[in-house]
Coordinates of C-alpha atoms in Angstrom, one line a residue:
Chain V
M1 CA 0.0 0.0 0.0
L2 CA 2.9 2.4 0.7
N3 CA 5.5 2.9 -2.0
A4 CA 9.0 4.1 -1.4
I5 CA 8.2 7.8 -1.8
D6 CA 5.2 7.5 0.5
K7 CA 7.4 5.9 3.1
Q8 CA 10.0 8.6 2.8
V9 CA 7.3 11.3 3.2
L10 CA 5.7 9.6 6.2
K11 CA 9.0 9.3 7.9
E12 CA 9.7 13.0 7.4
V13 CA 6.3 14.4 8.4
A14 CA 5.3 12.1 11.1
D15 CA 8.4 10.2 12.1
L16 CA 6.6 7.0 11.0
E17 CA 8.2 3.8 9.8
G18 CA 5.2 2.5 7.9
I19 CA 1.7 2.4 9.2
P20 CA 1.2 4.0 12.7
K21 CA -0.3 2.5 15.8
G22 CA -3.7 3.5 17.1
A23 CA -6.2 5.6 15.2
Y24 CA -5.0 7.1 11.8
N25 CA -6.2 8.5 8.6
I26 CA -3.7 8.6 5.7
R27 CA -4.6 10.8 2.8
K28 CA -2.7 10.6 -0.5
N29 CA -3.2 12.8 -3.5
G30 CA -6.7 13.9 -2.4
K31 CA -7.9 10.3 -1.6
L32 CA -8.1 8.1 1.4
L33 CA -5.2 5.7 1.5
G34 CA -5.9 4.0 4.9
R35 CA -7.9 4.6 8.0
E36 CA -8.1 2.9 11.4
V37 CA -10.3 3.9 14.3
S38 CA -10.0 2.8 18.0
A39 CA -12.5 2.2 20.7
N40 CA -12.3 5.8 21.8
I41 CA -11.4 7.6 18.7
N42 CA -13.7 7.6 15.7
I43 CA -12.8 8.9 12.3
E44 CA -15.3 9.4 9.6
T45 CA -15.6 11.3 6.3
N46 CA -17.7 14.5 6.8
E47 CA -21.1 15.1 5.1
K48 CA -19.6 17.1 2.2
G49 CA -17.0 14.5 1.6
N50 CA -14.2 17.1 1.7
G51 CA -12.6 16.1 5.0
I52 CA -12.9 14.0 8.1
I53 CA -14.3 14.3 11.6
I54 CA -12.2 13.0 14.4
D55 CA -14.3 12.4 17.4
I56 CA -12.5 11.7 20.6
K57 CA -14.6 10.3 23.5
P58 CA -14.6 12.1 26.8
G59 CA -12.0 10.7 29.2
T60 CA -9.8 9.2 26.4
V61 CA -6.2 9.3 27.8
N62 CA -2.8 8.5 26.4
E63 CA -4.0 7.8 22.9
S64 CA -2.8 9.3 19.6
V65 CA -4.2 10.0 16.2
H66 CA -2.1 10.3 13.1
I67 CA -3.5 12.1 10.1
P68 CA -0.7 12.6 7.6
V69 CA -1.2 13.8 4.1
I70 CA 1.0 12.7 1.1
L71 CA 1.1 14.7 -2.1
S72 CA 3.0 13.4 -5.0
Q73 CA 0.8 14.2 -8.0
A74 CA 2.0 17.0 -10.3
G75 CA -0.6 19.8 -10.7
L76 CA -2.8 18.7 -7.8
H77 CA -4.0 21.3 -5.3
D78 CA -5.8 19.5 -2.5
T79 CA -8.0 21.2 0.1
V80 CA -9.3 19.3 3.1
Y81 CA -11.6 20.4 6.0
N82 CA -11.0 18.4 9.1
T83 CA -12.8 18.7 12.4
F84 CA -11.5 17.5 15.7
I85 CA -13.9 17.1 18.7
V86 CA -11.8 16.4 21.8
G87 CA -14.1 15.2 24.6
E88 CA -14.1 16.4 28.2
G89 CA -11.2 15.3 30.3
S90 CA -9.3 13.5 27.5
D91 CA -5.5 13.7 27.0
V92 CA -4.4 13.0 23.5
T93 CA -1.8 13.6 20.9
I94 CA -2.7 14.5 17.3
I95 CA 0.0 14.2 14.7
A96 CA -0.8 15.9 11.4
G97 CA 1.5 17.1 8.7
C98 CA 1.8 17.2 5.0
G99 CA 4.6 16.0 2.9
I100 CA 4.9 17.0 -0.7
H101 CA 7.1 15.1 -3.1
C102 CA 7.5 17.0 -6.3
G103 CA 8.9 15.3 -9.3
G104 CA 7.9 17.5 -12.2
K105 CA 7.4 21.1 -13.4
E106 CA 3.9 21.6 -12.2
S107 CA 3.1 23.0 -8.8
E108 CA 1.6 21.0 -6.0
G109 CA -0.3 22.3 -3.0
H110 CA -2.2 21.3 0.1
S111 CA -4.5 23.4 2.2
G112 CA -5.5 21.7 5.4
I113 CA -8.3 23.6 7.3
H114 CA -8.4 22.2 10.8
E115 CA -11.0 23.1 13.4
F116 CA -10.6 22.0 17.0
Q117 CA -13.4 21.9 19.5
I118 CA -11.7 21.2 22.8
K119 CA -14.1 20.5 25.6
A120 CA -13.6 21.3 29.2
D121 CA -10.5 19.9 31.0
A122 CA -9.2 18.2 27.8
K123 CA -5.5 18.3 27.0
V124 CA -4.3 18.1 23.4
K125 CA -0.9 18.0 21.9
Y126 CA -1.0 18.9 18.2
V127 CA 2.1 18.3 16.2
E128 CA 2.1 19.5 12.6
K129 CA 5.1 19.2 10.3
H130 CA 5.3 20.4 6.7
I131 CA 8.0 19.4 4.3
A132 CA 8.6 19.2 0.6
I133 CA 11.1 17.0 -1.2
G134 CA 11.8 15.8 -4.7
D135 CA 13.8 16.9 -7.7
G136 CA 10.9 18.6 -9.5
T137 CA 10.9 22.3 -10.2
G138 CA 7.2 22.9 -9.6
R139 CA 6.3 25.1 -6.7
R140 CA 5.3 23.4 -3.5
I141 CA 2.6 25.3 -1.7
L142 CA 1.2 24.7 1.8
N143 CA -1.5 26.8 3.3
P144 CA -2.6 25.5 6.7
T145 CA -5.4 26.9 8.7
T146 CA -6.2 26.0 12.3
K147 CA -9.2 27.3 14.2
V148 CA -9.2 26.4 17.9
F149 CA -12.2 26.8 20.3
M150 CA -11.3 25.9 23.8
A151 CA -13.8 25.5 26.6
E152 CA -12.9 25.8 30.3
N153 CA -9.7 24.5 31.9
A154 CA -8.5 22.9 28.7
Q155 CA -4.9 22.8 27.5
M156 CA -3.5 22.8 24.0
E157 CA 0.1 22.7 22.8
M158 CA 0.6 23.3 19.1
E159 CA 4.0 22.5 17.5
L160 CA 4.1 23.8 14.0
T161 CA 7.2 23.1 12.0
Q162 CA 8.2 23.8 8.4
L163 CA 11.9 23.1 8.0
G164 CA 12.5 23.0 4.3
G165 CA 11.4 22.7 0.7
V166 CA 8.2 24.6 0.8
D167 CA 8.1 27.5 -1.7
E168 CA 5.0 29.2 -0.4
A169 CA 3.3 28.9 2.9
K170 CA 0.4 31.0 4.2
R171 CA -0.5 29.9 7.7
F172 CA -3.5 31.2 9.6
N173 CA -4.1 30.3 13.2
E174 CA -7.2 31.4 15.0
A175 CA -7.9 30.6 18.7
H176 CA -10.6 31.5 21.3
I177 CA -9.4 30.5 24.7
G178 CA -12.0 29.9 27.5
A179 CA -11.7 30.4 31.2
G180 CA -8.8 28.8 32.8
S181 CA -7.6 27.3 29.5
V182 CA -4.0 27.5 28.2
L183 CA -2.8 27.6 24.6
L184 CA 0.9 27.2 23.8
I185 CA 1.9 27.7 20.2
T186 CA 5.5 27.1 19.0
E187 CA 6.1 27.7 15.3
R188 CA 9.5 26.9 13.7
V189 CA 10.0 27.9 10.1
M190 CA 13.2 27.7 8.0
T191 CA 13.2 29.1 4.5
D192 CA 15.8 29.3 1.8
G193 CA 16.1 30.3 -1.9
D194 CA 13.2 32.4 -3.0
Q195 CA 10.8 30.8 -0.5
V196 CA 8.1 32.9 1.1
A197 CA 6.4 32.1 4.4
E198 CA 3.7 34.1 6.1
S199 CA 2.0 33.3 9.4
R200 CA -1.0 35.2 10.7
N201 CA -2.4 34.5 14.1
E202 CA -5.6 35.8 15.6
I203 CA -5.7 34.8 19.3
E204 CA -8.4 35.8 21.7
L205 CA -8.2 35.5 25.5
V206 CA -11.9 35.2 26.1
G207 CA -12.3 33.6 29.5
T208 CA -11.2 34.6 33.0
D209 CA -7.7 33.4 33.7
S210 CA -7.1 32.2 30.2
K211 CA -3.5 32.1 29.1
T212 CA -1.4 31.9 26.0
N213 CA 2.3 31.7 25.1
I214 CA 3.1 32.1 21.4
V215 CA 6.7 31.4 20.3
S216 CA 7.9 32.0 16.7
R217 CA 11.4 30.9 15.6
S218 CA 12.4 31.8 12.1
V219 CA 15.6 31.0 10.2
I220 CA 15.7 33.0 6.9
K221 CA 18.3 31.9 4.4
G222 CA 19.0 32.8 0.8
N223 CA 16.7 35.4 -0.6
S224 CA 13.7 34.1 1.3
T225 CA 11.3 36.1 3.3
Q226 CA 9.2 35.4 6.4
D227 CA 6.5 37.5 7.8
F228 CA 4.9 36.9 11.2
Y229 CA 1.8 38.6 12.5
V230 CA 0.0 38.1 15.8
N231 CA -3.1 39.8 16.9
L232 CA -3.5 39.0 20.5
T233 CA -6.7 40.4 22.1
A234 CA -7.4 40.1 25.8
L235 CA -11.1 40.4 26.7
A236 CA -10.8 39.1 30.3
K237 CA -8.4 38.9 33.2
S238 CA -5.8 36.9 31.4
Y239 CA -2.2 36.5 30.5
G240 CA -0.5 36.5 27.1
H241 CA 3.1 36.3 26.0
I242 CA 4.5 36.5 22.5
E243 CA 8.1 35.8 21.6
C244 CA 9.4 36.2 18.1
D245 CA 13.0 35.5 17.2
A246 CA 14.3 35.5 13.7
I247 CA 17.8 34.7 12.4
I248 CA 18.5 36.4 9.1
M249 CA 21.2 34.8 6.9
D250 CA 22.4 35.6 3.5
N251 CA 19.9 38.1 2.0
G252 CA 16.8 37.1 3.8
S253 CA 14.1 39.6 5.1
N254 CA 11.6 39.5 7.9
Q255 CA 8.6 41.4 9.1
T256 CA 7.4 40.8 12.7
I257 CA 4.2 42.5 13.6
P258 CA 2.6 41.7 16.9
A259 CA -0.5 43.5 18.2
L260 CA -1.2 43.4 21.9
R261 CA -4.7 44.5 22.6
A262 CA -5.4 44.8 26.3
L263 CA -9.2 45.5 26.2
H264 CA -9.7 44.4 29.8
P265 CA -8.2 46.2 32.7
D266 CA -6.9 43.0 34.3
A267 CA -5.2 41.8 31.1
E268 CA -1.4 41.2 31.3
M269 CA 0.5 41.0 28.1
T270 CA 4.2 40.8 27.3
H271 CA 6.2 40.6 24.1
E272 CA 9.8 40.1 23.1
A273 CA 11.2 40.1 19.6
S274 CA 14.7 39.9 18.3
I275 CA 15.7 39.9 14.6
G276 CA 19.2 39.8 13.3
K277 CA 22.2 37.8 12.2
I278 CA 23.9 35.2 14.3
A279 CA 26.0 36.9 16.9
N280 CA 29.6 36.9 16.0
D281 CA 30.8 36.0 19.5
Q282 CA 28.6 32.9 19.5
L283 CA 30.2 31.8 16.2
M284 CA 33.7 32.6 17.5
K285 CA 33.2 30.5 20.6
L286 CA 32.1 27.4 18.6
M287 CA 35.0 27.9 16.2
T288 CA 37.6 28.1 18.9
L289 CA 36.1 24.7 20.0
G290 CA 37.2 23.3 16.7
L291 CA 34.1 23.7 14.5
D292 CA 34.6 25.3 11.1
Y293 CA 32.4 28.2 10.1
D294 CA 29.6 26.2 8.4
A295 CA 29.4 23.7 11.2
A296 CA 29.3 26.4 13.8
V297 CA 26.4 28.2 12.0
N298 CA 24.6 24.9 11.7
R299 CA 25.0 24.1 15.3
I300 CA 23.6 27.4 16.3
I301 CA 20.6 27.1 14.0
Q302 CA 19.9 23.6 15.2
G303 CA 19.8 24.8 18.8
F304 CA 17.6 27.8 17.9
L305 CA 15.1 25.6 16.2
R306 CA 15.0 22.8 18.7
Chain P
M1 CA 2.8 91.0 28.4
L2 CA 2.2 87.7 30.3
N3 CA -0.9 87.4 32.4
A4 CA -1.3 85.0 35.4
I5 CA -2.7 82.2 33.2
D6 CA 0.0 82.6 30.6
K7 CA 2.6 82.4 33.4
Q8 CA 1.1 79.3 34.8
V9 CA 1.0 77.6 31.4
L10 CA 4.6 78.6 30.6
K11 CA 5.7 77.2 33.9
E12 CA 3.9 73.9 33.2
V13 CA 5.0 73.3 29.6
A14 CA 8.5 74.8 29.6
D15 CA 9.4 75.1 33.2
L16 CA 9.8 78.8 32.6
E17 CA 9.4 81.6 35.1
G18 CA 8.5 84.4 32.7
I19 CA 10.4 85.1 29.5
P20 CA 13.1 82.6 28.6
K21 CA 16.8 83.3 28.0
G22 CA 18.2 83.0 24.5
A23 CA 16.1 82.7 21.3
Y24 CA 12.4 82.2 21.7
N25 CA 9.0 82.5 20.0
I26 CA 5.9 82.5 22.2
R27 CA 2.6 82.0 20.4
K28 CA -0.7 82.7 22.2
N29 CA -4.1 82.0 20.7
G30 CA -2.8 81.8 17.2
K31 CA -0.8 85.0 17.3
L32 CA 2.8 86.0 18.1
L33 CA 3.2 87.1 21.7
G34 CA 7.0 87.6 21.7
R35 CA 10.1 86.7 19.8
E36 CA 13.8 87.0 20.3
V37 CA 16.6 85.8 18.1
S38 CA 20.3 85.3 18.8
A39 CA 23.4 85.7 16.8
N40 CA 23.3 82.1 15.8
I41 CA 19.6 81.3 15.9
N42 CA 17.2 83.1 13.6
I43 CA 13.4 82.8 13.8
E44 CA 11.1 84.2 11.2
T45 CA 7.6 83.7 10.1
N46 CA 7.3 81.5 7.1
E47 CA 6.1 82.6 3.7
K48 CA 2.5 81.4 4.1
G49 CA 2.4 83.1 7.5
N50 CA 1.2 79.9 9.2
G51 CA 4.3 79.1 11.2
I52 CA 7.9 79.9 11.8
I53 CA 11.3 78.9 10.5
I54 CA 14.0 78.4 13.1
D55 CA 17.4 78.5 11.4
I56 CA 20.3 77.4 13.5
K57 CA 23.7 78.3 12.1
P58 CA 26.3 75.5 11.6
G59 CA 28.5 75.1 14.7
T60 CA 26.1 76.7 17.1
V61 CA 26.7 75.0 20.5
N62 CA 25.2 75.1 23.9
E63 CA 22.3 77.3 22.8
S64 CA 18.6 76.8 23.3
V65 CA 15.3 77.8 21.6
H66 CA 12.0 78.0 23.4
I67 CA 8.9 77.9 21.3
P68 CA 5.9 77.4 23.7
V69 CA 2.3 77.8 22.6
I70 CA -0.4 79.1 24.9
L71 CA -4.0 78.4 24.1
S72 CA -6.7 80.0 26.3
Q73 CA -9.4 81.1 23.9
A74 CA -12.5 79.1 23.9
G75 CA -13.4 77.6 20.5
L76 CA -10.0 78.2 19.0
H77 CA -8.3 75.4 17.0
D78 CA -4.9 76.5 16.1
T79 CA -2.6 74.8 13.5
V80 CA 1.0 75.8 13.1
Y81 CA 3.7 74.7 10.7
N82 CA 7.2 75.1 12.1
T83 CA 10.5 74.2 10.3
F84 CA 13.7 73.7 12.2
I85 CA 17.0 73.8 10.2
V86 CA 19.7 72.6 12.5
G87 CA 23.1 73.4 10.9
E88 CA 26.1 71.1 10.7
G89 CA 28.0 70.3 13.9
S90 CA 25.6 72.3 16.1
D91 CA 24.5 71.1 19.5
V92 CA 21.3 72.7 20.7
T93 CA 18.2 72.2 22.9
I94 CA 14.7 73.0 21.5
I95 CA 12.0 73.3 24.1
A96 CA 8.5 73.2 22.5
G97 CA 5.2 72.4 24.1
C98 CA 1.7 73.5 24.2
G99 CA -0.4 74.4 27.2
I100 CA -4.2 74.7 27.0
H101 CA -6.1 76.6 29.6
C102 CA -9.8 75.9 29.1
G103 CA -12.2 78.0 31.0
G104 CA -15.5 77.4 29.1
K105 CA -17.7 74.9 27.4
E106 CA -16.2 75.1 23.9
S107 CA -13.3 72.9 22.9
E108 CA -9.8 74.1 22.2
G109 CA -7.1 72.5 20.2
H110 CA -3.6 72.9 18.8
S111 CA -1.9 71.0 16.0
G112 CA 1.8 71.7 15.8
I113 CA 3.4 70.3 12.7
H114 CA 7.1 70.3 13.2
E115 CA 9.7 69.5 10.6
F116 CA 13.3 69.0 11.5
Q117 CA 16.2 69.1 9.0
I118 CA 19.1 68.0 11.0
K119 CA 22.4 68.4 9.2
A120 CA 25.5 66.2 9.4
D121 CA 27.1 65.9 12.9
A122 CA 24.4 68.0 14.5
K123 CA 23.1 67.2 17.9
V124 CA 19.6 68.1 19.0
K125 CA 17.6 67.7 22.2
Y126 CA 13.9 68.3 21.6
V127 CA 11.7 68.6 24.6
E128 CA 8.0 68.7 24.1
K129 CA 5.5 68.8 26.9
H130 CA 1.7 69.0 26.5
I131 CA -0.7 69.9 29.3
A132 CA -4.2 71.2 29.7
I133 CA -5.6 72.9 32.7
G134 CA -8.5 75.1 33.7
D135 CA -12.0 74.5 35.1
G136 CA -13.8 74.6 31.7
T137 CA -15.6 71.5 30.4
G138 CA -14.6 72.0 26.7
R139 CA -12.5 69.2 25.2
R140 CA -8.8 69.9 25.0
I141 CA -7.3 68.5 21.9
L142 CA -3.6 68.3 20.9
N143 CA -2.5 66.7 17.7
P144 CA 1.3 67.0 17.3
T145 CA 3.2 65.9 14.2
T146 CA 7.0 65.7 14.0
K147 CA 8.9 64.9 10.8
V148 CA 12.6 64.3 11.3
F149 CA 15.1 64.1 8.5
M150 CA 18.6 63.3 9.7
A151 CA 21.7 63.6 7.6
E152 CA 24.9 61.7 8.5
N153 CA 26.3 61.2 12.1
A154 CA 23.6 63.4 13.6
Q155 CA 22.0 62.7 17.0
M156 CA 18.5 63.6 18.1
E157 CA 16.9 63.0 21.4
M158 CA 13.1 63.6 21.6
E159 CA 11.3 63.8 25.0
L160 CA 7.6 63.9 24.4
T161 CA 5.5 64.2 27.5
Q162 CA 1.7 64.5 28.1
L163 CA 0.9 64.1 31.7
G164 CA -2.6 65.3 32.2
G165 CA -5.7 67.2 31.1
V166 CA -5.6 66.5 27.4
D167 CA -8.9 64.9 26.2
E168 CA -7.8 63.9 22.8
A169 CA -4.3 63.5 21.4
K170 CA -3.2 62.1 18.1
R171 CA 0.5 62.1 17.7
F172 CA 2.3 61.3 14.5
N173 CA 6.1 60.9 14.4
E174 CA 8.0 60.3 11.2
A175 CA 11.7 60.0 11.0
H176 CA 14.3 59.1 8.3
I177 CA 17.7 58.4 9.9
G178 CA 20.8 58.8 7.9
A179 CA 24.1 56.9 8.0
G180 CA 25.7 56.8 11.5
S181 CA 22.8 58.9 12.9
V182 CA 21.0 58.1 16.1
L183 CA 17.4 58.9 17.1
L184 CA 16.2 58.4 20.6
I185 CA 12.5 58.9 21.3
T186 CA 11.0 58.7 24.8
E187 CA 7.3 59.2 25.0
R188 CA 5.5 59.5 28.4
V189 CA 1.7 59.7 28.4
M190 CA -0.7 59.6 31.3
T191 CA -4.4 59.6 30.6
D192 CA -7.4 59.6 32.9
G193 CA -11.2 59.9 32.8
D194 CA -12.5 59.4 29.2
Q195 CA -9.3 60.7 27.6
V196 CA -8.0 59.1 24.4
A197 CA -4.4 59.2 23.2
E198 CA -3.0 57.7 20.1
S199 CA 0.6 57.7 19.0
R200 CA 1.7 56.6 15.5
N201 CA 5.4 56.4 14.6
E202 CA 6.9 55.7 11.2
I203 CA 10.6 55.3 11.6
E204 CA 13.0 54.5 8.8
L205 CA 16.6 53.4 9.3
V206 CA 17.9 54.6 6.0
G207 CA 21.6 54.9 6.3
T208 CA 24.4 52.4 7.2
D209 CA 24.9 52.1 10.9
S210 CA 21.8 54.3 11.7
K211 CA 20.3 53.6 15.1
T212 CA 17.1 54.2 17.0
N213 CA 15.7 53.5 20.4
I214 CA 12.0 54.2 20.9
V215 CA 10.6 54.1 24.4
S216 CA 6.9 54.4 25.2
R217 CA 5.7 54.7 28.8
S218 CA 1.9 54.8 29.3
V219 CA -0.1 55.2 32.4
I220 CA -3.8 54.6 31.7
K221 CA -6.3 55.6 34.5
G222 CA -10.0 55.8 34.7
N223 CA -11.8 54.8 31.5
S224 CA -9.1 56.2 29.3
T225 CA -7.5 54.4 26.3
Q226 CA -4.0 54.7 24.8
D227 CA -2.9 53.1 21.5
F228 CA 0.7 53.0 20.5
Y229 CA 1.8 52.1 17.0
V230 CA 5.4 51.9 15.6
N231 CA 6.3 51.0 12.2
L232 CA 10.1 50.5 12.2
T233 CA 11.7 49.8 8.9
A234 CA 15.3 48.9 8.4
L235 CA 16.6 49.6 4.9
A236 CA 20.3 49.3 5.8
K237 CA 22.7 47.7 8.2
S238 CA 21.2 49.3 11.3
Y239 CA 20.0 48.8 14.8
G240 CA 16.5 49.5 16.2
H241 CA 15.0 48.8 19.6
I242 CA 11.5 49.5 20.7
E243 CA 10.3 49.3 24.3
C244 CA 6.6 49.8 25.1
D245 CA 5.4 49.6 28.7
A246 CA 1.9 50.4 29.8
I247 CA 0.4 50.4 33.3
I248 CA -3.3 49.9 33.3
M249 CA -5.2 51.2 36.2
D250 CA -9.0 51.3 37.0
N251 CA -10.7 50.5 33.7
G252 CA -8.2 51.6 31.1
S253 CA -7.4 49.9 27.9
N254 CA -4.3 49.8 25.7
Q255 CA -3.3 48.6 22.2
T256 CA 0.4 48.3 21.5
I257 CA 1.2 47.4 17.9
P258 CA 4.9 47.5 16.8
A259 CA 5.9 46.4 13.4
L260 CA 9.6 45.4 12.9
R261 CA 10.4 45.3 9.2
A262 CA 13.9 44.0 8.6
L263 CA 14.2 44.7 4.9
H264 CA 18.0 44.5 4.9
P265 CA 20.0 41.4 5.9
D266 CA 22.2 43.3 8.3
A267 CA 19.4 44.9 10.2
E268 CA 19.2 44.1 13.8
M269 CA 15.9 44.8 15.6
T270 CA 14.6 44.1 19.0
H271 CA 11.4 44.8 20.9
E272 CA 10.0 44.5 24.4
A273 CA 6.5 45.2 25.6
S274 CA 4.8 44.8 28.8
I275 CA 1.2 45.7 29.6
G276 CA -0.6 45.2 32.9
K277 CA -1.5 46.4 36.3
I278 CA 1.1 47.4 38.9
A279 CA 2.6 44.3 40.4
N280 CA 1.2 43.5 43.8
D281 CA 4.6 42.7 45.3
Q282 CA 5.9 46.1 44.3
L283 CA 2.9 47.7 46.1
M284 CA 3.3 45.5 49.1
K285 CA 7.0 46.4 49.5
L286 CA 6.2 50.1 49.5
M287 CA 3.3 49.7 51.9
T288 CA 5.4 47.7 54.4
L289 CA 7.8 50.7 54.3
G290 CA 4.9 52.8 55.7
L291 CA 3.2 54.3 52.5
D292 CA -0.5 53.9 52.2
Y293 CA -2.0 52.4 49.1
D294 CA -2.5 55.6 47.1
A295 CA 0.9 56.9 48.0
A296 CA 2.5 53.6 47.0
V297 CA 0.7 53.6 43.6
N298 CA 1.8 57.2 43.1
R299 CA 5.4 56.5 43.9
I300 CA 5.5 53.6 41.4
I301 CA 3.9 55.7 38.7
Q302 CA 6.3 58.6 39.3
G303 CA 9.2 56.2 38.9
F304 CA 7.8 54.7 35.8
L305 CA 7.3 58.0 34.1
R306 CA 10.6 59.6 35.2

């Protein structure tokens, strides 16, 4: 069922050697390649047939769902609408991600629109990795959207990673955080060549004592550009922190535009940003330890993106 | 020539007891109240008659110019266009500022549009204070604009202060910073009641090794709102730092929206923001030292705005 390219892609986006354990849904070139449900996690195609509904029973703990997407068909632009219903008090890991293998001149693209309904006291770890590989010259395009609705006392940790090969990425994250809930977002993006990546984030601290921490780490090589926007709005007694760090290499450029909107008198918001080249003293230190220039740069970038 | 109200206003906006030393131009209710030039600093009315040109000779050092504005006429909305030409290698202090005394029901407003042409190696300290006093109920409106054009290796320090009584303020600062030049902006704004203050800043790091440091300190009392925008664009090897801190009291609200645009690979930009109430432990410390609650709050705010 999986060919060599599929296996390579799955390994890259989901760290999978073949078919995953537990519930999964593998989509390839716009079609279902394989699906498995578990006693607590149901997966079914939605009414419109343009996506899946992942329904996680209340109280499901220590289970995972894999929903990787493989794209290897020249000219295909695939859009999928997935809904995740994470039941009360559950504690699950969701591993998504899209791998493009491009072998020709035509562009290939995937837009995954993911909606999360996270019920009270639920805990979700969401891991999403995007890569593109292959010798083709066609543009590889990934436009992910996530919409998160968190009830009370829920926790969500989002790890969003795009480490190479993607020519165009337009991310959009939207979140509404209920009372006592916590949302952590960590985005890591590395671009090179003429790649362009944009990330827009609309985050609302809606409930009392809601919290968020948004971390963006960008490495910008070649002539690539990365733009990062956050619109963080506090409508309640709440706490929000944004941290945006970008390393510019070669001829890269970056725009970092956070908006902190404290619309409630008990809102507390902080932000830190740092954009620039790798510090020379950091490089020197590693080089005096015996690394050559490229190895030292590489070591610093690996640490920065970890 | 100065009545009691004039003297009170001059004291508040320019720390002056009567007529200043050195060059000055005092404007009252849209008209010239007094002017003095010096050997090195010329002041004349511009061609259109809607402002003044302050021409500072190259090499002028340790001199100051006072250009306060007094507004005490109900219903008057005064707009003035002033141009400052700061000659090469000079080192001067410019003290501007507008004081409104409002005694009636009608609104009063002043819009000072100030353009600075700062020549190579010049050094300028620009101090601008805005206040409004008086028992009247009319709205007091101040909309200052500053446009700064800095040649090479110049320095400018701007201290912009609005500590009370102003109902509406829309500030716009624009700056273009040449090679080796440094611009420091410190803005301190305290609002109360239903006051509204907005500050928009468009700062361009144009020349190699240009630098800027932009500090905003906001205290937001009552139902007042303050919004702070910076658009910092780096077009060269340059360094920019933005620091925005806001203390929210009572029912105040704040939006802080910095944009860091690193459009040159050797740009280095950093930002820090912090919005929130006064930390409880800070208050406690002062109160255990014998201050009551209000005195402790006041002490913290004074320190924050210093």
